[in-house]
């Protein structure tokens, strides 16, 4: 999850479901078909870094990401241009899974040193309008965020720091036992944000789906394979 180059609507639409109001947002891939890159562009998501090279596709009611090389990539939805920041969201719920973790990912070690912090799949939730300092001049500033990922060697209950945005971003691996398969991740957002940063969160201003296989070793002809079925931001 390096993101060195990161950052350069109840309604049912067939064949997918996208539900949203001021305190509820659901992204459901269970009925989506067609080209994934075209779908995200049509629905206001930006494809960033190298997501277009990571073999994103809709398959068996999920969004699958399966990089054949050591790429990182992001799909990013910014609520701010549409004045649709979400207020009153209490919980995030994600249905997702992993078939292969990136070999060589390691979130351990001193946070003041560069680590190979990678992930098969992640979701980031951004808070507020103001961009915060990344910590280095060559990495863009972004708002406060809470990030969730599935990792092989990491542990639940730990607020991990990445290589950048260490004062304003936290990463959580949950559930996190190294198994492959499908999982459900749930977490209370306001309580978690306040515990990490010491104040109540601003409205949610964006959300992203990411994967990072940079500097990892291929296996089975790929660097990782993961999928998402549904993301819900709930009151």
Coordinates of N, CA and C in Angstrom, one line a residue:
X1 N 0.8 -1.2 0.0 CA 0.0 0.0 0.0 C 0.9 1.3 0.0
X2 N 1.7 1.4 -1.0 CA 2.7 2.5 -1.0 C 2.1 3.8 -1.5
X3 N 1.3 3.7 -2.6 CA 0.6 4.8 -3.2 C 1.5 6.0 -3.4
X4 N 2.7 5.8 -3.9 CA 3.6 6.9 -4.2 C 2.9 7.9 -5.2
X5 N 2.0 7.4 -6.1 CA 1.5 8.3 -7.1 C 0.0 8.4 -6.9
X6 N -0.5 8.1 -5.7 CA -1.9 8.2 -5.4 C -2.4 9.7 -5.5
X7 N -3.5 9.9 -6.1 CA -4.2 11.2 -6.2 C -3.6 12.2 -7.2
X8 N -2.6 11.9 -8.6 CA -2.0 12.7 -9.7 C -3.2 13.3 -10.5
X9 N -26.3 6.7 -5.3 CA -26.4 7.2 -5.2 C -27.1 6.3 -4.3
X10 N -32.7 5.5 -1.0 CA -32.3 4.2 -1.6 C -32.5 4.2 -3.1
X11 N -31.4 3.7 -4.1 CA -31.4 3.7 -5.5 C -30.9 2.4 -6.1
X12 N -31.7 1.8 -7.0 CA -31.3 0.5 -7.6 C -31.1 0.7 -9.1
X13 N -30.0 0.4 -9.6 CA -29.7 0.5 -11.0 C -29.4 -0.8 -11.6
X14 N -30.0 -1.3 -12.6 CA -29.7 -2.5 -13.2 C -28.5 -2.3 -14.2
X15 N -27.4 -3.2 -14.2 CA -27.4 -4.4 -13.5 C -26.6 -4.4 -12.2
X16 N -26.5 -3.3 -11.5 CA -25.8 -3.2 -10.3 C -26.6 -2.4 -9.3
X17 N -26.2 -2.5 -8.0 CA -26.8 -1.7 -7.0 C -25.9 -0.7 -6.4
X18 N -26.3 0.5 -6.4 CA -25.5 1.6 -5.8 C -26.4 2.5 -5.0
X19 N -26.4 2.4 -3.7 CA -27.3 3.0 -2.8 C -26.6 4.0 -2.0
X20 N -27.2 5.2 -1.9 CA -26.6 6.2 -1.1 C -27.5 7.4 -0.7
X21 N -27.3 7.9 0.5 CA -27.8 9.2 0.9 C -26.8 9.7 1.9
X22 N -27.3 10.7 2.8 CA -26.3 11.3 3.6 C -25.6 10.4 4.7
X23 N -26.3 9.3 5.0 CA -25.7 8.5 6.1 C -25.6 7.0 5.7
X24 N -25.7 6.7 4.4 CA -25.7 5.3 4.0 C -25.2 5.2 2.6
X25 N -24.2 4.3 2.4 CA -23.7 4.2 1.0 C -23.4 2.7 0.8
X26 N -23.9 2.1 -0.2 CA -23.7 0.7 -0.5 C -23.2 0.5 -1.9
X27 N -22.1 -0.2 -2.1 CA -21.5 -0.6 -3.4 C -21.6 -2.1 -3.5
X28 N -22.5 -2.6 -4.3 CA -22.8 -4.0 -4.4 C -22.4 -4.5 -5.8
X29 N -21.4 -5.4 -5.9 CA -20.9 -5.9 -7.1 C -21.6 -7.2 -7.6
X30 N -22.6 -7.7 -6.8 CA -23.1 -9.0 -7.0 C -23.9 -9.2 -8.4
X31 N -24.3 -8.0 -9.0 CA -25.0 -8.1 -10.2 C -24.3 -7.4 -11.4
X32 N -23.1 -6.9 -11.2 CA -22.5 -6.1 -12.2 C -21.8 -7.0 -13.2
X33 N -21.9 -6.7 -14.5 CA -21.2 -7.4 -15.5 C -20.5 -6.3 -16.4
X34 N -19.7 -6.8 -17.3 CA -19.0 -5.9 -18.3 C -17.6 -5.6 -17.9
X35 N -17.1 -4.6 -18.5 CA -15.7 -4.1 -18.3 C -15.6 -3.3 -17.0
X36 N -14.7 -3.8 -16.1 CA -14.6 -3.1 -14.8 C -14.1 -1.7 -14.9
X37 N -13.1 -1.5 -15.8 CA -12.5 -0.1 -15.9 C -13.6 0.8 -16.4
X38 N -14.3 0.4 -17.4 CA -15.4 1.2 -18.0 C -16.5 1.5 -17.0
X39 N -16.8 0.5 -16.2 CA -17.9 0.7 -15.2 C -17.5 1.7 -14.1
X40 N -16.3 1.6 -13.6 CA -15.8 2.6 -12.6 C -15.8 4.0 -13.2
X41 N -15.3 4.2 -14.4 CA -15.2 5.5 -15.0 C -16.6 6.1 -15.2
X42 N -17.6 5.2 -15.7 CA -18.9 5.7 -15.9 C -19.6 6.1 -14.6
X43 N -19.2 5.5 -13.5 CA -19.9 5.8 -12.2 C -19.0 6.8 -11.3
X44 N -18.1 7.5 -11.9 CA -17.5 8.6 -11.2 C -16.3 8.2 -10.4
X45 N -15.7 7.0 -10.6 CA -14.5 6.6 -9.9 C -13.3 6.8 -10.8
X46 N -12.2 7.3 -10.2 CA -11.0 7.5 -10.9 C -10.1 6.3 -10.8
X47 N -9.6 5.8 -11.9 CA -8.6 4.7 -11.9 C -7.2 5.4 -11.7
X48 N -6.4 5.0 -10.8 CA -5.2 5.7 -10.5 C -4.0 4.7 -10.3
X49 N -2.8 5.2 -10.4 CA -1.6 4.5 -10.4 C -1.6 3.4 -11.5
X50 N -1.6 2.1 -11.2 CA -1.6 1.1 -12.3 C -2.7 0.1 -12.2
X51 N -3.9 0.5 -11.7 CA -5.0 -0.4 -11.5 C -5.4 -1.0 -12.9
X52 N -5.2 -0.2 -13.9 CA -5.6 -0.7 -15.3 C -4.7 -1.9 -15.7
X53 N -3.6 -2.1 -15.1 CA -2.7 -3.2 -15.4 C -2.8 -4.4 -14.5
X54 N -3.8 -4.3 -13.5 CA -3.9 -5.3 -12.5 C -5.0 -6.3 -12.7
X55 N -5.5 -6.4 -14.0 CA -6.5 -7.4 -14.4 C -7.8 -7.3 -13.5
X56 N -8.3 -6.0 -13.3 CA -9.5 -5.9 -12.6 C -10.7 -6.4 -13.5
X57 N -11.6 -7.1 -12.9 CA -12.7 -7.7 -13.7 C -13.9 -8.1 -12.8
X58 N -15.1 -8.1 -13.4 CA -16.2 -8.6 -12.6 C -16.4 -10.1 -12.9
X59 N -16.5 -10.9 -11.8 CA -16.5 -12.3 -12.0 C -17.3 -13.0 -10.8
X60 N -18.3 -13.7 -11.1 CA -19.1 -14.4 -10.0 C -19.6 -13.5 -9.0
X61 N -20.1 -12.3 -9.4 CA -20.7 -11.4 -8.5 C -19.7 -10.6 -7.6
X62 N -18.5 -10.6 -8.0 CA -17.4 -9.8 -7.3 C -16.6 -9.0 -8.2
X63 N -15.9 -8.0 -7.7 CA -14.8 -7.4 -8.4 C -13.5 -8.1 -8.0
X64 N -12.8 -8.7 -9.0 CA -11.6 -9.4 -8.8 C -10.4 -8.6 -9.2
X65 N -9.3 -8.6 -8.5 CA -8.1 -7.9 -8.8 C -7.0 -9.0 -8.7
X66 N -6.3 -9.2 -9.9 CA -5.3 -10.3 -10.0 C -4.1 -9.8 -10.8
X67 N -3.2 -9.1 -10.2 CA -2.0 -8.6 -10.9 C -1.0 -9.7 -11.3
X68 N -0.6 -9.7 -12.5 CA 0.4 -10.6 -13.0 C 1.8 -10.1 -12.8
X69 N 1.9 -8.9 -12.5 CA 3.2 -8.2 -12.3 C 3.1 -7.4 -11.0
X70 N 4.3 -6.9 -10.6 CA 4.3 -6.2 -9.3 C 3.8 -4.8 -9.3
X71 N 2.5 -4.6 -9.6 CA 1.9 -3.3 -9.7 C 1.1 -2.9 -8.4
X72 N 0.8 -1.6 -8.3 CA -0.1 -1.2 -7.3 C -1.1 -0.3 -8.0
X73 N -2.4 -0.3 -7.5 CA -3.4 0.5 -8.2 C -4.6 0.8 -7.2
X74 N -5.4 1.8 -7.7 CA -6.4 2.3 -6.9 C -7.6 2.7 -7.7
X75 N -8.8 2.4 -7.2 CA -10.1 3.0 -7.7 C -10.5 4.0 -6.6
X76 N -10.7 5.2 -7.0 CA -11.0 6.3 -6.0 C -12.3 7.0 -6.3
X77 N -13.2 7.1 -5.3 CA -14.4 7.9 -5.5 C -14.4 9.1 -4.5
X78 N -14.4 10.3 -5.1 CA -14.4 11.5 -4.3 C -15.8 12.0 -4.3
X79 N -16.3 12.1 -3.0 CA -17.7 12.7 -2.9 C -17.7 14.2 -2.9
X80 N -16.6 14.8 -2.8 CA -16.6 16.3 -2.7 C -17.1 17.1 -3.9
X81 N -16.8 16.7 -5.1 CA -17.3 17.5 -6.2 C -18.8 17.5 -6.4
X82 N -19.5 16.4 -5.9 CA -20.9 16.3 -6.0 C -21.6 16.8 -4.7
X83 N -20.8 17.4 -3.8 CA -21.3 17.8 -2.5 C -22.1 16.7 -1.8
X84 N -21.6 15.5 -1.8 CA -22.2 14.3 -1.2 C -21.5 13.7 -0.1
X85 N -20.8 14.6 0.7 CA -20.1 14.0 1.8 C -21.1 13.3 2.8
X86 N -20.7 12.2 3.3 CA -21.6 11.4 4.2 C -21.4 11.8 5.6
X87 N -22.6 12.1 6.2 CA -22.6 12.4 7.7 C -23.5 11.3 8.4
X88 N -23.1 11.1 9.6 CA -23.9 10.1 10.4 C -23.6 8.7 10.1
X89 N -22.5 8.4 9.4 CA -22.1 7.0 9.1 C -21.5 6.5 10.4
X90 N -21.9 5.3 10.9 CA -21.4 4.7 12.1 C -20.4 3.5 11.9
X91 N -20.7 2.8 10.8 CA -20.0 1.5 10.7 C -19.7 1.2 9.2
X92 N -18.6 0.5 9.0 CA -18.3 0.0 7.7 C -18.4 -1.5 7.7
X93 N -18.9 -2.1 6.6 CA -19.0 -3.5 6.5 C -18.6 -3.9 5.1
X94 N -17.6 -4.9 5.0 CA -17.1 -5.3 3.7 C -17.2 -6.8 3.6
X95 N -17.7 -7.2 2.5 CA -17.7 -8.7 2.1 C -16.6 -8.8 1.0
X96 N -15.5 -9.6 1.4 CA -14.4 -9.7 0.5 C -13.6 -10.9 0.8
X97 N -12.5 -11.1 0.0 CA -11.7 -12.2 0.3 C -10.4 -12.2 -0.5
X98 N -9.6 -13.2 -0.2 CA -8.2 -13.4 -0.8 C -8.1 -14.8 -1.3
X99 N -7.5 -15.0 -2.5 CA -7.1 -16.3 -3.0 C -5.6 -16.5 -2.9
X100 N -4.9 -15.4 -3.0 CA -3.4 -15.4 -2.9 C -2.9 -14.1 -2.3
X101 N -2.1 -14.2 -1.3 CA -1.5 -13.0 -0.7 C -0.2 -12.6 -1.4
X102 N 0.2 -11.4 -1.4 CA 1.4 -11.0 -2.1 C 2.6 -11.5 -1.3
X103 N 3.5 -12.3 -1.9 CA 4.6 -12.8 -1.2 C 5.7 -11.8 -1.0
X104 N 6.1 -11.5 0.3 CA 7.1 -10.5 0.6 C 6.5 -9.3 1.3
X105 N 5.2 -9.2 1.4 CA 4.6 -8.1 2.2 C 5.0 -8.2 3.6
X106 N 5.3 -7.1 4.2 CA 5.8 -7.1 5.7 C 5.5 -5.8 6.3
X107 N 4.5 -5.8 7.2 CA 4.1 -4.5 7.9 C 4.9 -4.4 9.3
X108 N 5.7 -5.3 9.6 CA 6.5 -5.2 10.9 C 7.7 -4.3 10.7
X109 N 8.3 -4.1 11.8 CA 9.5 -3.2 11.8 C 9.3 -1.8 12.2
X110 N 10.3 -1.1 12.3 CA 10.3 0.3 12.8 C 9.5 1.2 11.8
X111 N 8.6 2.0 12.3 CA 7.8 2.8 11.4 C 8.6 4.0 10.9
X112 N 9.8 4.3 11.4 CA 10.6 5.4 10.8 C 11.5 4.9 9.7
X113 N 11.4 3.6 9.3 CA 12.1 3.1 8.2 C 11.2 2.6 7.2
X114 N 11.6 2.6 5.9 CA 10.8 2.1 4.8 C 10.6 0.6 4.9
X115 N 9.3 0.2 4.9 CA 9.0 -1.2 4.9 C 8.2 -1.6 3.7
X116 N 8.1 -2.9 3.4 CA 7.4 -3.4 2.2 C 6.0 -3.7 2.6
X117 N 5.2 -2.6 2.9 CA 3.9 -2.7 3.3 C 2.9 -2.8 2.1
X118 N 2.5 -4.0 1.8 CA 1.7 -4.4 0.6 C 0.4 -5.0 1.1
X119 N -0.5 -5.2 0.2 CA -1.8 -5.8 0.5 C -2.4 -6.4 -0.7
X120 N -3.1 -7.5 -0.6 CA -3.8 -8.1 -1.7 C -5.1 -7.3 -2.0
X121 N -5.7 -6.7 -1.0 CA -6.9 -5.9 -1.2 C -7.1 -4.9 0.0
X122 N -7.5 -3.7 -0.3 CA -7.8 -2.8 0.8 C -8.9 -1.8 0.4
X123 N -9.5 -1.2 1.5 CA -10.5 -0.2 1.3 C -10.1 1.0 2.2
X124 N -10.1 2.2 1.7 CA -9.8 3.3 2.5 C -11.0 4.3 2.5
X125 N -11.3 4.8 3.7 CA -12.3 5.8 3.9 C -11.7 7.1 4.3
X126 N -12.0 8.2 3.6 CA -11.4 9.5 3.8 C -12.4 10.4 4.5
X127 N -11.8 11.3 5.4 CA -12.7 12.2 6.2 C -12.2 13.6 6.0
X128 N -13.2 14.5 5.7 CA -13.0 15.9 5.7 C -12.5 16.4 4.3
X129 N -12.4 17.8 4.2 CA -12.0 18.5 3.0 C -10.5 18.7 2.9
X130 N -9.9 18.8 4.0 CA -8.5 19.3 4.0 C -7.5 18.2 3.8
X131 N -6.6 18.4 2.8 CA -5.5 17.4 2.6 C -4.5 17.6 3.7
X132 N -4.0 16.5 4.2 CA -3.0 16.4 5.3 C -1.6 16.0 4.8
X133 N -0.6 16.4 5.5 CA 0.8 16.2 5.1 C 1.1 14.7 5.0
X134 N 1.7 14.3 3.9 CA 2.1 12.9 3.7 C 3.4 12.6 4.5
X135 N 4.1 13.6 4.8 CA 5.4 13.4 5.5 C 6.6 13.5 4.6
X136 N 6.4 13.5 3.3 CA 7.5 13.7 2.3 C 7.0 14.5 1.2
X137 N 7.9 15.3 0.6 CA 7.5 16.2 -0.5 C 7.0 15.5 -1.8
X138 N 7.5 14.3 -2.0 CA 7.2 13.7 -3.3 C 6.0 12.8 -3.3
X139 N 5.3 12.7 -2.1 CA 4.0 12.0 -2.0 C 2.9 12.9 -1.8
X140 N 1.8 12.9 -2.5 CA 0.7 13.9 -2.4 C 0.1 13.8 -1.0
X141 N -0.4 15.0 -0.6 CA -1.2 15.1 0.6 C -2.6 14.7 0.4
X142 N -3.2 14.0 1.3 CA -4.6 13.5 1.2 C -5.3 13.7 2.6
X143 N -6.6 13.6 2.6 CA -7.3 13.8 3.9 C -7.0 12.7 4.9
X144 N -7.5 13.0 6.2 CA -7.5 11.9 7.2 C -8.1 10.6 6.6
X145 N -7.6 9.4 7.0 CA -8.3 8.2 6.5 C -8.1 7.1 7.5
X146 N -9.1 6.2 7.4 CA -9.0 4.8 8.1 C -9.0 3.8 6.9
X147 N -8.0 2.9 6.9 CA -7.9 1.9 5.9 C -8.0 0.5 6.4
X148 N -8.6 -0.4 5.6 CA -8.8 -1.8 6.0 C -8.2 -2.7 5.0
X149 N -7.5 -3.7 5.4 CA -6.9 -4.6 4.4 C -6.9 -6.1 5.0
X150 N -6.7 -7.0 4.1 CA -6.6 -8.4 4.4 C -5.1 -8.8 4.2
X151 N -4.5 -9.2 5.3 CA -3.1 -9.6 5.3 C -2.8 -11.0 5.7
X152 N -1.7 -11.5 5.3 CA -1.3 -12.9 5.6 C -0.6 -13.0 7.0
X153 N 0.3 -12.1 7.3 CA 1.1 -12.2 8.5 C 0.7 -11.2 9.6
X154 N -0.1 -10.2 9.2 CA -0.5 -9.2 10.2 C -1.5 -9.7 11.2
X155 N -1.8 -8.9 12.2 CA -2.7 -9.3 13.3 C -3.8 -8.3 13.5
X156 N -5.0 -8.8 13.9 CA -6.1 -7.9 14.2 C -5.8 -7.1 15.5
X157 N -6.6 -6.0 15.6 CA -6.4 -5.2 16.9 C -5.3 -4.3 16.9
X158 N -4.5 -4.2 15.8 CA -3.4 -3.3 15.7 C -3.7 -2.2 14.7
X159 N -3.4 -0.9 15.1 CA -3.5 0.2 14.2 C -2.1 0.3 13.5
X160 N -2.0 -0.2 12.3 CA -0.7 -0.1 11.6 C -0.5 1.3 11.0
X161 N 0.8 1.6 10.9 CA 1.2 2.8 10.2 C 1.8 2.4 8.9
X162 N 1.5 3.2 7.8 CA 2.2 3.0 6.5 C 3.5 3.7 6.5
X163 N 4.0 3.8 5.3 CA 5.3 4.5 5.1 C 5.0 6.0 5.1
X164 N 3.8 6.4 4.7 CA 3.5 7.8 4.6 C 2.2 8.1 5.3
X165 N 1.9 9.4 5.5 CA 0.6 9.8 6.2 C 0.5 9.2 7.6
X166 N 1.7 9.2 8.3 CA 1.7 8.5 9.6 C 0.9 9.2 10.7
X167 N 0.8 10.5 10.5 CA 0.1 11.3 11.5 C -1.4 11.3 11.3
X168 N -1.9 11.0 10.1 CA -3.3 11.2 9.7 C -3.9 10.0 9.1
X169 N -3.3 8.8 9.1 CA -3.8 7.6 8.5 C -3.5 6.4 9.3
X170 N -4.5 5.5 9.4 CA -4.3 4.2 10.2 C -4.8 3.1 9.3
X171 N -4.1 1.9 9.4 CA -4.5 0.7 8.7 C -4.8 -0.4 9.6
X172 N -5.9 -1.1 9.3 CA -6.4 -2.2 10.2 C -6.6 -3.5 9.4
X173 N -6.0 -4.5 9.8 CA -6.1 -5.8 9.2 C -7.1 -6.6 10.0
X174 N -8.3 -6.8 9.5 CA -9.4 -7.5 10.2 C -10.5 -8.0 9.3
X175 N -10.8 -9.4 9.4 CA -10.1 -10.3 10.2 C -8.8 -10.6 9.6
X176 N -7.9 -11.2 10.3 CA -6.5 -11.3 9.9 C -5.9 -12.5 10.4
X177 N -6.0 -13.7 9.8 CA -5.4 -14.9 10.3 C -4.6 -15.7 9.3
X178 N -4.4 -15.0 8.1 CA -3.5 -15.6 7.1 C -4.2 -16.7 6.2
X179 N -5.5 -16.9 6.5 CA -6.2 -17.9 5.7 C -6.7 -17.3 4.4
X180 N -6.9 -18.1 3.4 CA -7.6 -17.7 2.2 C -9.0 -18.0 2.2
X181 N -9.8 -17.3 1.4 CA -11.3 -17.5 1.4 C -12.0 -16.2 1.5
X182 N -13.3 -16.2 1.8 CA -14.1 -15.0 1.9 C -14.3 -14.6 3.4
X183 N -14.3 -13.3 3.6 CA -14.4 -12.8 5.0 C -15.4 -11.6 5.0
X184 N -15.8 -11.3 6.3 CA -16.6 -10.1 6.5 C -15.8 -9.2 7.5
X185 N -15.6 -8.0 7.1 CA -15.0 -7.0 8.0 C -16.0 -6.0 8.4
X186 N -16.0 -5.7 9.7 CA -16.9 -4.7 10.3 C -16.1 -3.9 11.3
X187 N -16.4 -2.6 11.3 CA -15.7 -1.7 12.3 C -16.5 -0.4 12.5
X188 N -16.6 0.1 13.7 CA -17.3 1.3 14.0 C -16.3 2.5 13.6
X189 N -16.7 3.3 12.8 CA -15.8 4.4 12.2 C -15.6 5.5 13.2
X190 N -16.7 6.2 13.7 CA -16.4 7.4 14.6 C -15.6 7.0 15.8
X191 N -15.9 5.9 16.5 CA -15.2 5.5 17.7 C -13.7 5.2 17.3
X192 N -13.5 4.5 16.2 CA -12.1 4.2 15.8 C -11.3 5.5 15.5
X193 N -12.0 6.4 14.7 CA -11.3 7.6 14.4 C -10.9 8.4 15.6
X194 N -11.9 8.6 16.5 CA -11.6 9.4 17.7 C -10.5 8.7 18.6
X195 N -10.5 7.4 18.7 CA -9.5 6.8 19.4 C -8.1 7.0 18.9
X196 N -8.0 7.0 17.5 CA -6.7 7.2 16.9 C -6.2 8.6 16.8
X197 N -7.1 9.6 16.6 CA -6.7 10.9 16.3 C -7.2 11.9 17.4
X198 N -8.0 11.5 18.4 CA -8.3 12.4 19.5 C -9.4 13.4 19.3
X199 N -10.2 13.3 18.2 CA -11.3 14.2 18.0 C -12.3 13.4 17.1
X200 N -13.6 13.9 17.1 CA -14.6 13.3 16.3 C -14.4 13.5 14.8
X201 N -14.7 12.5 13.9 CA -14.4 12.6 12.5 C -15.2 13.6 11.8
X202 N -14.6 14.3 10.8 CA -15.4 15.1 9.8 C -16.3 14.2 9.0
X203 N -17.2 14.7 8.1 CA -17.9 13.9 7.2 C -17.0 13.1 6.3
X204 N -17.5 12.0 5.8 CA -16.7 11.1 4.9 C -16.7 11.8 3.5
X205 N -15.5 12.0 3.0 CA -15.4 12.7 1.8 C -14.9 11.9 0.6
X206 N -14.6 10.6 0.8 CA -14.2 9.7 -0.3 C -14.0 8.3 0.2
X207 N -13.9 7.4 -0.8 CA -13.6 6.0 -0.5 C -12.8 5.5 -1.7
X208 N -11.9 4.5 -1.4 CA -11.1 3.9 -2.4 C -11.0 2.4 -2.2
X209 N -10.8 1.7 -3.3 CA -10.4 0.3 -3.4 C -9.0 0.2 -3.9
X210 N -8.1 -0.6 -3.2 CA -6.8 -0.6 -3.7 C -6.2 -2.0 -3.6
X211 N -5.1 -2.2 -4.2 CA -4.3 -3.4 -4.1 C -2.8 -3.0 -4.4
X212 N -1.9 -3.6 -3.7 CA -0.5 -3.3 -3.9 C 0.4 -4.5 -3.9
X213 N 1.0 -4.9 -5.0 CA 1.9 -6.0 -5.1 C 3.3 -5.6 -5.5
X214 N 3.6 -4.3 -5.2 CA 4.9 -3.8 -5.5 C 6.0 -4.5 -4.7
X215 N 7.1 -4.8 -5.4 CA 8.2 -5.5 -4.7 C 7.9 -6.8 -4.1
X216 N 7.0 -7.5 -4.7 CA 6.6 -8.9 -4.2 C 7.0 -9.9 -5.2
X217 N 7.0 -11.2 -4.8 CA 7.4 -12.3 -5.6 C 6.3 -13.0 -6.2
X218 N 6.3 -13.3 -7.5 CA 5.2 -14.0 -8.2 C 5.1 -15.5 -7.8
X219 N 3.9 -16.0 -7.8 CA 3.6 -17.4 -7.5 C 2.4 -17.7 -8.3
X220 N 2.3 -18.9 -8.9 CA 1.1 -19.4 -9.6 C 0.8 -18.4 -10.8
X221 N 1.9 -17.8 -11.3 CA 1.7 -16.9 -12.5 C 1.1 -15.6 -12.1
X222 N 1.1 -15.2 -10.9 CA 0.5 -13.9 -10.4 C 1.2 -13.5 -9.1
X223 N 0.9 -12.2 -8.8 CA 1.5 -11.7 -7.5 C 0.5 -11.7 -6.4
X224 N -0.8 -11.7 -6.7 CA -1.8 -11.8 -5.7 C -3.2 -12.0 -6.4
X225 N -4.2 -12.4 -5.7 CA -5.5 -12.4 -6.2 C -6.5 -12.2 -5.1
X226 N -7.4 -11.3 -5.3 CA -8.4 -10.9 -4.3 C -9.7 -10.5 -4.9
X227 N -10.7 -10.3 -4.1 CA -12.1 -9.9 -4.6 C -12.9 -9.2 -3.5
X228 N -13.8 -8.4 -4.0 CA -14.8 -7.7 -3.1 C -16.2 -8.0 -3.7
X229 N -17.1 -8.3 -2.8 CA -18.5 -8.5 -3.1 C -19.3 -7.3 -2.8
X230 N -19.1 -6.7 -1.6 CA -19.9 -5.6 -1.2 C -19.2 -4.7 -0.2
X231 N -19.4 -3.4 -0.3 CA -19.0 -2.4 0.7 C -20.2 -1.6 1.2
X232 N -20.4 -1.5 2.5 CA -21.5 -0.7 3.0 C -20.9 0.2 4.1
X233 N -21.4 1.5 4.0 CA -21.2 2.5 5.0 C -22.6 2.7 5.6
X234 N -22.7 2.3 6.9 CA -24.0 2.2 7.5 C -24.2 3.2 8.7
X235 N -25.5 3.6 8.9 CA -25.7 4.6 10.0 C -25.7 3.9 11.4

